[in-house]
């Protein structure tokens, strides 16, 4: 069996370069994303032949991420298959990209069956469009921001710092309490991930920003680089009853942190219809479609 272990902050030094060399456009190929979600989704990692192997034991079904790295990936995937066999469970890839599906078909002809789950597709936007909100399609977004600015004339955007982090944490706690969904497993996982992101924010080296209105933090966001041309937004929270707060933190965070990137990846919608509607309302220029793959059943 592969010697998997829990992800720690120390793993950033070797995991991040492998992710970045591969330049895959989905959120799974980013150290901060992996670390933030590691506890909630039971991620464990190992290194083999210059490749990063990642396994998840969430949802009571062990699965693997397509291994990023350089060189001959076939023996690495074969080792992953053997690991599944030795552990006594089926072999399953999660959140693999279309290009990776094609590579698997070349390396292992007629071995895998694939299916897509749109709930996990990443939404990718034109960065300048998210910053300027120009054009007829985004007219309503500009109206939301104008209303916010007229109601809260003392508003301000601030980077997250050690000085204002306690206020961000307090807002996060209030947000989680206000909008808690005890029976929603995805929401409960998100609570764990958000606490981890805030607790290790400065050690992870992420960008962060907040919106202050009437002296109170009403929205905040966090992100970092995914590839040379894509910026990844990990977290975005705002109070729903503060009209325009979500729209403004979206625009301001992009302006202050993603201006030098071509695209912004705002991750998936996890099957939430409200979140899907909100993400589509910004008109993504592409989607990072994700698939699952399992071994085909052999004829007896």
Coordinates of C-alpha atoms in Angstrom, one line a residue:
X1 CA 0.0 0.0 0.0
X2 CA 1.1 3.6 -0.6
X3 CA 2.3 5.3 2.6
X4 CA -0.3 8.2 2.7
X5 CA -0.2 10.8 5.5
X6 CA -2.1 13.8 6.6
X7 CA -1.4 17.2 4.9
X8 CA 0.5 19.6 7.1
X9 CA 1.7 23.2 6.5
X10 CA 5.2 21.8 5.9
X11 CA 4.0 20.0 2.8
X12 CA 3.5 23.3 1.0
X13 CA 7.2 23.3 0.1
X14 CA 7.0 20.2 -2.1
X15 CA 3.3 20.0 -3.0
X16 CA 2.9 23.6 -4.4
X17 CA 5.7 23.3 -7.0
X18 CA 4.2 20.1 -8.4
X19 CA 0.7 21.6 -8.6
X20 CA 2.1 24.7 -10.4
X21 CA 4.2 22.8 -12.9
X22 CA 1.1 20.8 -14.0
X23 CA -1.0 24.0 -14.5
X24 CA -4.3 22.3 -14.2
X25 CA -7.2 24.7 -14.1
X26 CA -9.3 23.3 -11.3
X27 CA -9.3 24.2 -7.6
X28 CA -8.1 20.7 -6.6
X29 CA -4.6 21.5 -7.9
X30 CA -3.8 24.2 -5.4
X31 CA -2.0 23.6 -2.0
X32 CA -4.1 26.1 -0.1
X33 CA -7.3 24.5 -1.4
X34 CA -6.1 21.0 -0.5
X35 CA -5.0 22.1 3.0
X36 CA -8.2 24.0 3.8
X37 CA -10.4 21.1 2.8
X38 CA -8.1 18.3 4.1
X39 CA -9.8 17.8 7.5
X40 CA -13.3 18.0 6.1
X41 CA -12.8 15.7 3.2
X42 CA -10.2 13.4 4.8
X43 CA -7.4 14.2 2.2
X44 CA -4.1 12.4 2.6
X45 CA -1.0 12.6 0.3
X46 CA 2.1 10.8 -0.8
X47 CA 4.9 11.5 -3.2
X48 CA 6.1 8.9 -5.8
X49 CA 8.5 9.4 -8.7
X50 CA 8.0 13.2 -8.7
X51 CA 4.2 12.9 -8.7
X52 CA 1.8 13.9 -6.0
X53 CA -0.8 11.3 -5.0
X54 CA -3.9 12.5 -3.2
X55 CA -6.5 10.3 -1.6
X56 CA -9.9 11.2 0.0
X57 CA -11.9 9.0 2.4
X58 CA -14.9 11.3 2.5
X59 CA -18.5 10.3 1.9
X60 CA -17.5 6.7 2.9
X61 CA -16.1 6.0 -0.6
X62 CA -12.3 6.3 -1.0
X63 CA -11.2 8.0 -4.1
X64 CA -8.1 9.5 -5.8
X65 CA -7.1 12.7 -7.6
X66 CA -5.4 12.4 -10.9
X67 CA -1.7 12.7 -10.0
X68 CA 0.1 16.0 -11.0
X69 CA 3.8 15.8 -11.8
X70 CA 6.3 15.3 -14.5
X71 CA 7.5 12.1 -16.1
X72 CA 5.9 8.7 -16.7
X73 CA 2.6 8.7 -14.9
X74 CA 1.5 5.2 -15.8
X75 CA 3.4 3.3 -13.0
X76 CA 2.1 5.8 -10.5
X77 CA -1.5 5.2 -11.5
X78 CA -0.8 1.5 -11.4
X79 CA 0.5 1.8 -7.9
X80 CA -2.7 3.7 -7.0
X81 CA -4.8 0.9 -8.4
X82 CA -2.8 -1.6 -6.3
X83 CA -3.3 0.6 -3.3
X84 CA -7.1 0.4 -3.7
X85 CA -6.9 -3.4 -4.2
X86 CA -4.7 -3.8 -1.1
X87 CA -7.1 -1.6 1.0
X88 CA -10.1 -3.7 -0.1
X89 CA -12.1 -1.0 -2.0
X90 CA -12.7 -0.2 -5.6
X91 CA -10.6 2.2 -7.6
X92 CA -12.2 5.6 -8.2
X93 CA -10.9 8.9 -9.6
X94 CA -12.7 12.0 -8.4
X95 CA -12.8 15.5 -10.0
X96 CA -10.6 14.7 -13.0
X97 CA -10.6 17.0 -16.0
X98 CA -11.5 16.2 -19.6
X99 CA -7.8 16.3 -20.6
X100 CA -7.0 13.7 -17.9
X101 CA -9.8 11.5 -19.1
X102 CA -8.2 11.5 -22.5
X103 CA -4.8 10.6 -21.1
X104 CA -6.3 7.7 -19.2
X105 CA -7.8 6.4 -22.3
X106 CA -4.4 6.5 -24.0
X107 CA -2.5 4.9 -21.1
X108 CA -5.2 2.4 -20.2
X109 CA -7.4 1.7 -23.3
X110 CA -10.9 0.5 -22.5
X111 CA -10.2 0.3 -18.8
X112 CA -12.2 3.1 -17.3
X113 CA -15.8 4.3 -17.4
X114 CA -16.4 8.0 -17.0
X115 CA -19.2 10.2 -15.9
X116 CA -19.6 13.9 -15.3
X117 CA -21.1 15.7 -12.3
X118 CA -21.8 19.3 -13.1
X119 CA -22.1 20.1 -9.4
X120 CA -18.2 20.1 -9.2
X121 CA -17.5 22.1 -12.4
X122 CA -15.4 25.2 -11.6
X123 CA -16.7 28.5 -12.9
X124 CA -14.0 30.6 -14.7
X125 CA -14.5 34.2 -15.5
X126 CA -12.7 37.0 -17.4
X127 CA -10.7 38.9 -14.8
X128 CA -11.2 42.3 -16.3
X129 CA -14.9 41.7 -16.6
X130 CA -15.1 40.9 -12.9
X131 CA -13.2 44.0 -12.1
X132 CA -15.0 46.5 -14.3
X133 CA -18.5 44.9 -14.4
X134 CA -18.9 46.6 -17.8
X135 CA -21.5 45.8 -20.4
X136 CA -25.3 45.3 -20.4
X137 CA -25.2 41.8 -18.9
X138 CA -23.6 43.1 -15.7
X139 CA -25.7 46.2 -15.4
X140 CA -27.6 44.9 -12.4
X141 CA -24.3 44.2 -10.6
X142 CA -23.2 47.8 -11.0
X143 CA -26.6 48.8 -9.6
X144 CA -26.1 46.7 -6.5
X145 CA -22.8 48.3 -5.8
X146 CA -24.1 51.8 -6.4
X147 CA -26.9 51.1 -3.9
X148 CA -24.5 49.8 -1.3
X149 CA -22.2 52.9 -1.7
X150 CA -25.2 55.2 -1.4
X151 CA -26.4 53.5 1.8
X152 CA -22.9 53.1 3.3
X153 CA -21.0 56.2 2.4
X154 CA -18.2 55.4 4.9
X155 CA -17.5 52.0 3.3
X156 CA -13.9 50.9 2.8
X157 CA -12.0 48.0 1.4
X158 CA -9.1 46.7 3.6
X159 CA -6.6 43.9 3.1
X160 CA -6.8 41.3 5.9
X161 CA -4.0 41.9 8.4
X162 CA -3.2 40.5 11.9
X163 CA -4.8 43.7 13.3
X164 CA -8.3 43.2 11.7
X165 CA -8.3 39.3 11.6
X166 CA -10.1 39.1 14.9
X167 CA -13.0 41.1 13.3
X168 CA -13.0 38.7 10.3
X169 CA -13.1 35.7 12.6
X170 CA -16.0 37.3 14.5
X171 CA -17.9 38.0 11.3
X172 CA -17.3 34.4 10.1
X173 CA -18.6 33.0 13.4
X174 CA -21.7 35.2 13.1
X175 CA -22.2 34.3 9.5
X176 CA -22.0 30.5 10.2
X177 CA -24.4 30.8 13.1
X178 CA -26.9 32.9 11.1
X179 CA -27.0 30.8 8.0
X180 CA -26.3 27.4 9.6
X181 CA -27.8 24.3 7.9
X182 CA -27.4 21.4 10.4
X183 CA -28.7 18.8 8.0
X184 CA -26.6 20.0 5.1
X185 CA -23.4 17.9 5.0
X186 CA -21.7 20.2 2.5
X187 CA -22.4 23.2 4.7
X188 CA -20.9 21.4 7.7
X189 CA -17.8 20.5 5.7
X190 CA -17.5 24.2 4.7
X191 CA -17.6 25.3 8.3
X192 CA -14.6 23.1 9.0
X193 CA -12.7 24.4 5.9
X194 CA -13.5 28.0 6.7
X195 CA -12.2 27.7 10.3
X196 CA -9.0 26.1 8.9
X197 CA -8.6 28.8 6.3
X198 CA -8.9 31.6 8.9
X199 CA -6.8 29.8 11.5
X200 CA -3.8 29.3 9.2
X201 CA -4.4 32.2 6.9
X202 CA -1.1 33.9 7.4
X203 CA 0.9 30.7 7.3
X204 CA -0.7 29.8 4.0
X205 CA 0.3 33.1 2.4
X206 CA -3.1 33.8 0.9
X207 CA -4.5 37.2 -0.1
X208 CA -7.4 38.5 1.9
X209 CA -9.7 41.5 1.8
X210 CA -12.7 42.8 3.6
X211 CA -15.5 45.4 3.3
X212 CA -16.2 47.6 6.2
X213 CA -19.4 49.6 6.5
X214 CA -20.4 51.8 9.5
X215 CA -17.3 50.5 11.2
X216 CA -18.4 46.8 10.9
X217 CA -16.9 44.0 8.8
X218 CA -19.8 43.0 6.5
X219 CA -17.9 40.9 3.9
X220 CA -14.5 39.2 3.3
X221 CA -12.8 37.1 0.7
X222 CA -9.6 35.0 0.3
X223 CA -7.7 33.6 -2.6
X224 CA -4.3 33.1 -4.3
X225 CA -2.8 32.1 -7.6
X226 CA -3.8 28.9 -9.3
X227 CA -1.8 29.0 -12.5
X228 CA 0.2 31.8 -14.3
X229 CA -3.1 33.1 -15.8
X230 CA -5.8 32.1 -13.3
X231 CA -6.5 33.5 -9.9
X232 CA -8.4 31.3 -7.5
X233 CA -11.0 32.6 -5.0
X234 CA -11.2 30.2 -2.1
X235 CA -13.6 32.0 0.2
X236 CA -16.2 34.8 -0.1
X237 CA -18.7 35.6 2.6
X238 CA -21.1 38.5 3.2
X239 CA -24.2 39.2 5.2
X240 CA -27.2 38.7 2.9
X241 CA -29.2 41.5 4.6
X242 CA -26.5 44.0 3.7
X243 CA -27.6 44.7 0.1
X244 CA -24.8 44.7 -2.4
X245 CA -22.1 43.4 0.1
X246 CA -21.5 40.2 -1.9
X247 CA -21.3 42.1 -5.2
X248 CA -18.9 44.7 -3.8
X249 CA -16.5 42.2 -2.1
X250 CA -16.4 40.2 -5.4
X251 CA -15.5 43.3 -7.4
X252 CA -13.1 44.9 -4.9
X253 CA -11.2 41.6 -4.2
X254 CA -10.8 41.0 -7.9
X255 CA -9.5 44.6 -8.4
X256 CA -7.0 44.4 -5.6
X257 CA -5.7 40.9 -6.2
X258 CA -6.5 39.6 -9.7
X259 CA -5.8 42.5 -12.0
X260 CA -2.6 40.9 -13.4
X261 CA -4.4 37.6 -14.2
X262 CA -6.4 36.7 -17.3
X263 CA -9.0 34.6 -15.5
X264 CA -10.6 34.1 -12.1
X265 CA -11.7 30.7 -10.9
X266 CA -14.5 30.9 -8.4
X267 CA -14.7 27.2 -7.7
X268 CA -17.9 25.0 -8.0
X269 CA -21.4 25.4 -6.7
X270 CA -21.6 22.0 -5.0
X271 CA -25.1 21.4 -6.4
X272 CA -26.6 24.4 -4.5
X273 CA -29.2 25.9 -6.8
X274 CA -28.9 29.4 -5.3
X275 CA -25.2 29.4 -5.5
X276 CA -25.4 28.1 -9.1
X277 CA -27.7 31.0 -10.1
X278 CA -25.4 33.5 -8.5
X279 CA -22.3 32.2 -10.2
X280 CA -24.1 32.0 -13.6
X281 CA -25.2 35.6 -13.2
X282 CA -21.6 36.8 -13.7
X283 CA -21.4 34.9 -17.0
X284 CA -18.4 32.6 -16.8
X285 CA -16.3 32.4 -20.0
X286 CA -15.6 28.7 -19.4
X287 CA -16.2 25.8 -17.0
X288 CA -13.6 23.4 -15.8
X289 CA -15.7 20.3 -16.3
X290 CA -15.0 17.5 -13.8
X291 CA -15.5 13.8 -14.1
X292 CA -15.3 10.6 -12.1
X293 CA -13.8 7.4 -13.4
X294 CA -13.9 3.9 -12.2
X295 CA -12.6 0.6 -13.6
X296 CA -14.9 -1.1 -16.0
X297 CA -16.3 -4.5 -14.9
X298 CA -14.7 -7.3 -16.7
X299 CA -16.8 -9.9 -18.4
X300 CA -16.9 -13.1 -16.4

